[in-house]
PDB file of C-alpha atoms in Angstrom:
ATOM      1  CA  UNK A  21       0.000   0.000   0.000  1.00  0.00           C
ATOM      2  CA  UNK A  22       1.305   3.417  -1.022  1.00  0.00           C
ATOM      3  CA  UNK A  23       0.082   6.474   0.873  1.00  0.00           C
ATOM      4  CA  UNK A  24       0.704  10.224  -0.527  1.00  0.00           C
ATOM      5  CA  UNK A  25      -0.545  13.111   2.175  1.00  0.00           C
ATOM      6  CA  UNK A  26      -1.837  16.446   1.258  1.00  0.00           C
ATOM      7  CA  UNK A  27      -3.330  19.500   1.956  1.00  0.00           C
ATOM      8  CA  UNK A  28      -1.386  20.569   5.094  1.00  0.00           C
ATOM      9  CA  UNK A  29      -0.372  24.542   4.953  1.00  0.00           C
ATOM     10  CA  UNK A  30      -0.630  27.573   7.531  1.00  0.00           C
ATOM     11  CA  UNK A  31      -3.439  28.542   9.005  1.00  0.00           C
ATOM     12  CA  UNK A  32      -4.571  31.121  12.467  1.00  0.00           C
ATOM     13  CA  UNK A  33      -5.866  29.370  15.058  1.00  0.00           C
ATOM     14  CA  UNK A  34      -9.626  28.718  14.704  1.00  0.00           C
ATOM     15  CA  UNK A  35      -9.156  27.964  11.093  1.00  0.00           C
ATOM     16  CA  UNK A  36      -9.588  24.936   9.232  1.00  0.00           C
ATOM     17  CA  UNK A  37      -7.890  22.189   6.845  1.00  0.00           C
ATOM     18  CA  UNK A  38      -8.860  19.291   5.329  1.00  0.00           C
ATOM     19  CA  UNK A  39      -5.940  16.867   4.835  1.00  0.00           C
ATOM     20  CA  UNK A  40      -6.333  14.229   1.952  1.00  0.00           C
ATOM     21  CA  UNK A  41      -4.403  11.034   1.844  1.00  0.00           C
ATOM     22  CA  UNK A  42      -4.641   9.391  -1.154  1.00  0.00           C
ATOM     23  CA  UNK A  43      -3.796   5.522  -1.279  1.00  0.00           C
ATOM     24  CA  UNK A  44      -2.683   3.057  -3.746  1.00  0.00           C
ATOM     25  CA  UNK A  45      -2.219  -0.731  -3.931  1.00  0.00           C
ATOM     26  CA  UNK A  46      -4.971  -2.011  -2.303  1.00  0.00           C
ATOM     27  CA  UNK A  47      -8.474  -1.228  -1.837  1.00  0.00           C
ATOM     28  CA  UNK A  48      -9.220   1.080   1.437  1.00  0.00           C
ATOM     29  CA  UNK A  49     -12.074  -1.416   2.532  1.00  0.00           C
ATOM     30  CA  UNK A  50      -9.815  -4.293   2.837  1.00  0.00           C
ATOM     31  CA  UNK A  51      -7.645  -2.255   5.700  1.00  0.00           C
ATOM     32  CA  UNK A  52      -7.591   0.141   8.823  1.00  0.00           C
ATOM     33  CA  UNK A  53      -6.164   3.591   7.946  1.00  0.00           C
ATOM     34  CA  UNK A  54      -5.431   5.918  10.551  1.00  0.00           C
ATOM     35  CA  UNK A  55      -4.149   9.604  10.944  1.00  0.00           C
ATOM     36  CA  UNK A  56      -1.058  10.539  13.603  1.00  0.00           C
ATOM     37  CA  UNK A  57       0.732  13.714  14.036  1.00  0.00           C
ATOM     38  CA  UNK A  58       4.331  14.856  15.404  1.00  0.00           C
ATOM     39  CA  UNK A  59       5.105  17.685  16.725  1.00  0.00           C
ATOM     40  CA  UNK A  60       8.836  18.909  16.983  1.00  0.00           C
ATOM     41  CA  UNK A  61      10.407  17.424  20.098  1.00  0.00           C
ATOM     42  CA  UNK A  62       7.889  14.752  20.948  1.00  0.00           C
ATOM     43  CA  UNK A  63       6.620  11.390  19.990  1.00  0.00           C
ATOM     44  CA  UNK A  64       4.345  10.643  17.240  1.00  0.00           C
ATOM     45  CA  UNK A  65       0.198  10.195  18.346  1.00  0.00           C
ATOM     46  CA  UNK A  66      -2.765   8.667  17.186  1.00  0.00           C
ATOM     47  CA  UNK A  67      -4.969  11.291  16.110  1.00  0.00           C
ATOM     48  CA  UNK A  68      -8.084   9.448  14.452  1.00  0.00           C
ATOM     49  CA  UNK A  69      -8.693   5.815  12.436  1.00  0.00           C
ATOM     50  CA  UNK A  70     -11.527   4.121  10.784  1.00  0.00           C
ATOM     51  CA  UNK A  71     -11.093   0.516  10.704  1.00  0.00           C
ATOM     52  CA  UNK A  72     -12.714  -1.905   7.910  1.00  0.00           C
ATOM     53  CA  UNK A  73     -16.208  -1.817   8.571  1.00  0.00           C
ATOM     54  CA  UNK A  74     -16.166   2.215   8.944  1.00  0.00           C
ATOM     55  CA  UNK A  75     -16.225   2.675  12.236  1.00  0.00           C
ATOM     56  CA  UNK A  76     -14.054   5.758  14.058  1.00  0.00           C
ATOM     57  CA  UNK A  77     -12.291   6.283  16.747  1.00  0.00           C
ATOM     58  CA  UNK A  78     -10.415  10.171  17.627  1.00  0.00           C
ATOM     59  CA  UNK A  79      -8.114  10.723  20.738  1.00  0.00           C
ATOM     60  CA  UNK A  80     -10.149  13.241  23.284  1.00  0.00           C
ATOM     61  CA  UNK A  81      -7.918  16.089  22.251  1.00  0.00           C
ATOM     62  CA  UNK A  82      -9.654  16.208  18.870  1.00  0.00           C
ATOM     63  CA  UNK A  83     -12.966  14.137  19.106  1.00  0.00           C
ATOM     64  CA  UNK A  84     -14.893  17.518  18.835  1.00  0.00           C
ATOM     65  CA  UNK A  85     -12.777  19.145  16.552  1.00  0.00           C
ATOM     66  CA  UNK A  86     -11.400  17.073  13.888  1.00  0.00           C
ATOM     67  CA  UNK A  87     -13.548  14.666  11.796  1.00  0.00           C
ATOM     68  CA  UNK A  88     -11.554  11.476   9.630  1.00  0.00           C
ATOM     69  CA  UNK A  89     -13.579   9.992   6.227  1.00  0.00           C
ATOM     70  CA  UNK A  90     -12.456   8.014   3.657  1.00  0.00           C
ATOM     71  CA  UNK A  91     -14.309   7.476   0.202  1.00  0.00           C
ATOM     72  CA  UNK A  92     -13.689   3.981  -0.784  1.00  0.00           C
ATOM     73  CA  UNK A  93     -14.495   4.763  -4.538  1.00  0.00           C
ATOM     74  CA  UNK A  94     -11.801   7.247  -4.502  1.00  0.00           C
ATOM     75  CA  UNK A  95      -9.165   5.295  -2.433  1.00  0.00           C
ATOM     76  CA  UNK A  96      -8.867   8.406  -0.460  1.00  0.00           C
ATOM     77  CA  UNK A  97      -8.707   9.116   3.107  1.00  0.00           C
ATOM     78  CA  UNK A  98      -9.902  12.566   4.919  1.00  0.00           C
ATOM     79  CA  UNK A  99      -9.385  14.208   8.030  1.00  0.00           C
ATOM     80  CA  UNK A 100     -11.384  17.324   8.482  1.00  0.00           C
ATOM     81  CA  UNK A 101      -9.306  19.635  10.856  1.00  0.00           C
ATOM     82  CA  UNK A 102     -11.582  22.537  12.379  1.00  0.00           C
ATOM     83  CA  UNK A 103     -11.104  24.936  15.255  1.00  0.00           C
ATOM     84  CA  UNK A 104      -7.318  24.681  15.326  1.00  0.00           C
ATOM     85  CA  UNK A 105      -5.409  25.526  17.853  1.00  0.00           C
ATOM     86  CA  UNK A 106      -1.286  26.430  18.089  1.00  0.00           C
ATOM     87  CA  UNK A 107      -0.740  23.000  20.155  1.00  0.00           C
ATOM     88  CA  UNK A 108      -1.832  21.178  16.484  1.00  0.00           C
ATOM     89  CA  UNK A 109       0.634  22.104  14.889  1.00  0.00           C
ATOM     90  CA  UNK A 110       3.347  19.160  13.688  1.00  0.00           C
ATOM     91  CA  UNK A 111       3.994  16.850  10.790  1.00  0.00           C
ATOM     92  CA  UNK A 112       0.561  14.939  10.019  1.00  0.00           C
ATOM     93  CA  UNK A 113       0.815  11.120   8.743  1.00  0.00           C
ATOM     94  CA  UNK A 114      -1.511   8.970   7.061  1.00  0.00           C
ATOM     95  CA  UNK A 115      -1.114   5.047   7.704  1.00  0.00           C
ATOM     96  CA  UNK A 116      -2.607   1.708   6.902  1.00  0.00           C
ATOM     97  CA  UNK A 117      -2.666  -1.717   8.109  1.00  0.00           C
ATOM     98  CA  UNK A 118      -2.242  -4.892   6.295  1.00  0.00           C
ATOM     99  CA  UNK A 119      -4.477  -5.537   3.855  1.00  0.00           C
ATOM    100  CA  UNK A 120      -6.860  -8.329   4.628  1.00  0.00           C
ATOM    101  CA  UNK A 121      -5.657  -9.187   7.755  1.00  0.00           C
ATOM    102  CA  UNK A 122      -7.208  -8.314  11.893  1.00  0.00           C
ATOM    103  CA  UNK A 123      -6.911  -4.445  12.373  1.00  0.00           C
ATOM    104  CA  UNK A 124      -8.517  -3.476  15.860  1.00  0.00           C
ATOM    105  CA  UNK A 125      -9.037   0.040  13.881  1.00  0.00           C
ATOM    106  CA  UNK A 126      -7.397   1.578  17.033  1.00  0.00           C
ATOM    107  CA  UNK A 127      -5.666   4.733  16.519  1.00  0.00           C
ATOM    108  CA  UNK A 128      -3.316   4.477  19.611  1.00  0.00           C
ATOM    109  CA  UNK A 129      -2.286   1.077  18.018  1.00  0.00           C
ATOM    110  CA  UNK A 130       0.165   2.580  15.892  1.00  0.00           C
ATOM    111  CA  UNK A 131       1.954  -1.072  15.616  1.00  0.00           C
ATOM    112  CA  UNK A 132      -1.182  -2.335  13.793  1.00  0.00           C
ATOM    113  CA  UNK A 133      -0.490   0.632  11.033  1.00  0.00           C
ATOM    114  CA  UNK A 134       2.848  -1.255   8.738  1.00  0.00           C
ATOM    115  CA  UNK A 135       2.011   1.234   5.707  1.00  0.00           C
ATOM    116  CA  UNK A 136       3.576   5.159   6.326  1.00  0.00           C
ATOM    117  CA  UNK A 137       3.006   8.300   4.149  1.00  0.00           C
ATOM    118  CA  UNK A 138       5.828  10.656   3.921  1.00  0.00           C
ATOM    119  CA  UNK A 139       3.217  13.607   5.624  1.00  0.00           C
ATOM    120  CA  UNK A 140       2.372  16.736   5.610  1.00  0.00           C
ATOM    121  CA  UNK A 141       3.181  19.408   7.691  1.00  0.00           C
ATOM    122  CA  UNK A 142       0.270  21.187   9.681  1.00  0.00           C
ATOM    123  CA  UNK A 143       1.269  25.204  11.401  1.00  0.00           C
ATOM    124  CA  UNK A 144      -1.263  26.812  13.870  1.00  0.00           C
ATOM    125  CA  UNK A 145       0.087  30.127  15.013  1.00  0.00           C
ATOM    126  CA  UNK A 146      -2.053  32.114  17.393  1.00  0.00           C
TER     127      UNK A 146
END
């Protein structure tokens, strides 16, 4: 599976971005595909994942603010990023799990995700 990220840029805080990750290789339904984010000096987090069958899961620090999609026609995952604030800000990943195989669909399982974009970088300045 091959995973290209877009749509990252600048924005003020309270703005909004809608990062794209489009996906290649195998079919989105087959897999769980997740979002995480880095920020500079700290470890990479789960952010948001839908697994197979749809469902989603978001850490608490987003749940009311971001929003992940993917359109299995297109191949493409989404994650809808609104009210942002400075502490967003950091390098935003899309990943994927073996095709095929268990995924729990967990976004704080990041050693379910085997499949790494090269991401793209969010700012949030206040």
């Amino acid at each position: 599976v091959q995973l290209v990220e877009s749509g990252g840029g600048s924005v003020q805080a309270g703005g909004s971005l809608r990062l794209s990750c489009a996906a290649s290789g195998a079919a989105t339904s087959t897999y769980c595909v997740g979002w995480f984010r880095q920020a500079p000096g700290k470890e990479r987090e789960g952010v948001a994942s839908i697994d197979r069958h749809g469902r989603t899961s978001a850490a608490d620090s987003v749940r009311d603010r971001f929003a992940i999609s993917k359109d299995n026609a297109k191949n493409t995952l989404y994650l809808q990023m609104n009210s942002l604030k400075p502490e967003d800000t950091g390098m935003y990943y899309c990943a994927a799990s073996l095709p095929w195989r268990y995924c729990s669909g967990a976004y704080w399982r990041q050693e379910e995700y085997q499949f790494w974009g090269q991401g793209t970088q969010v700012t949030v300045s206040s």
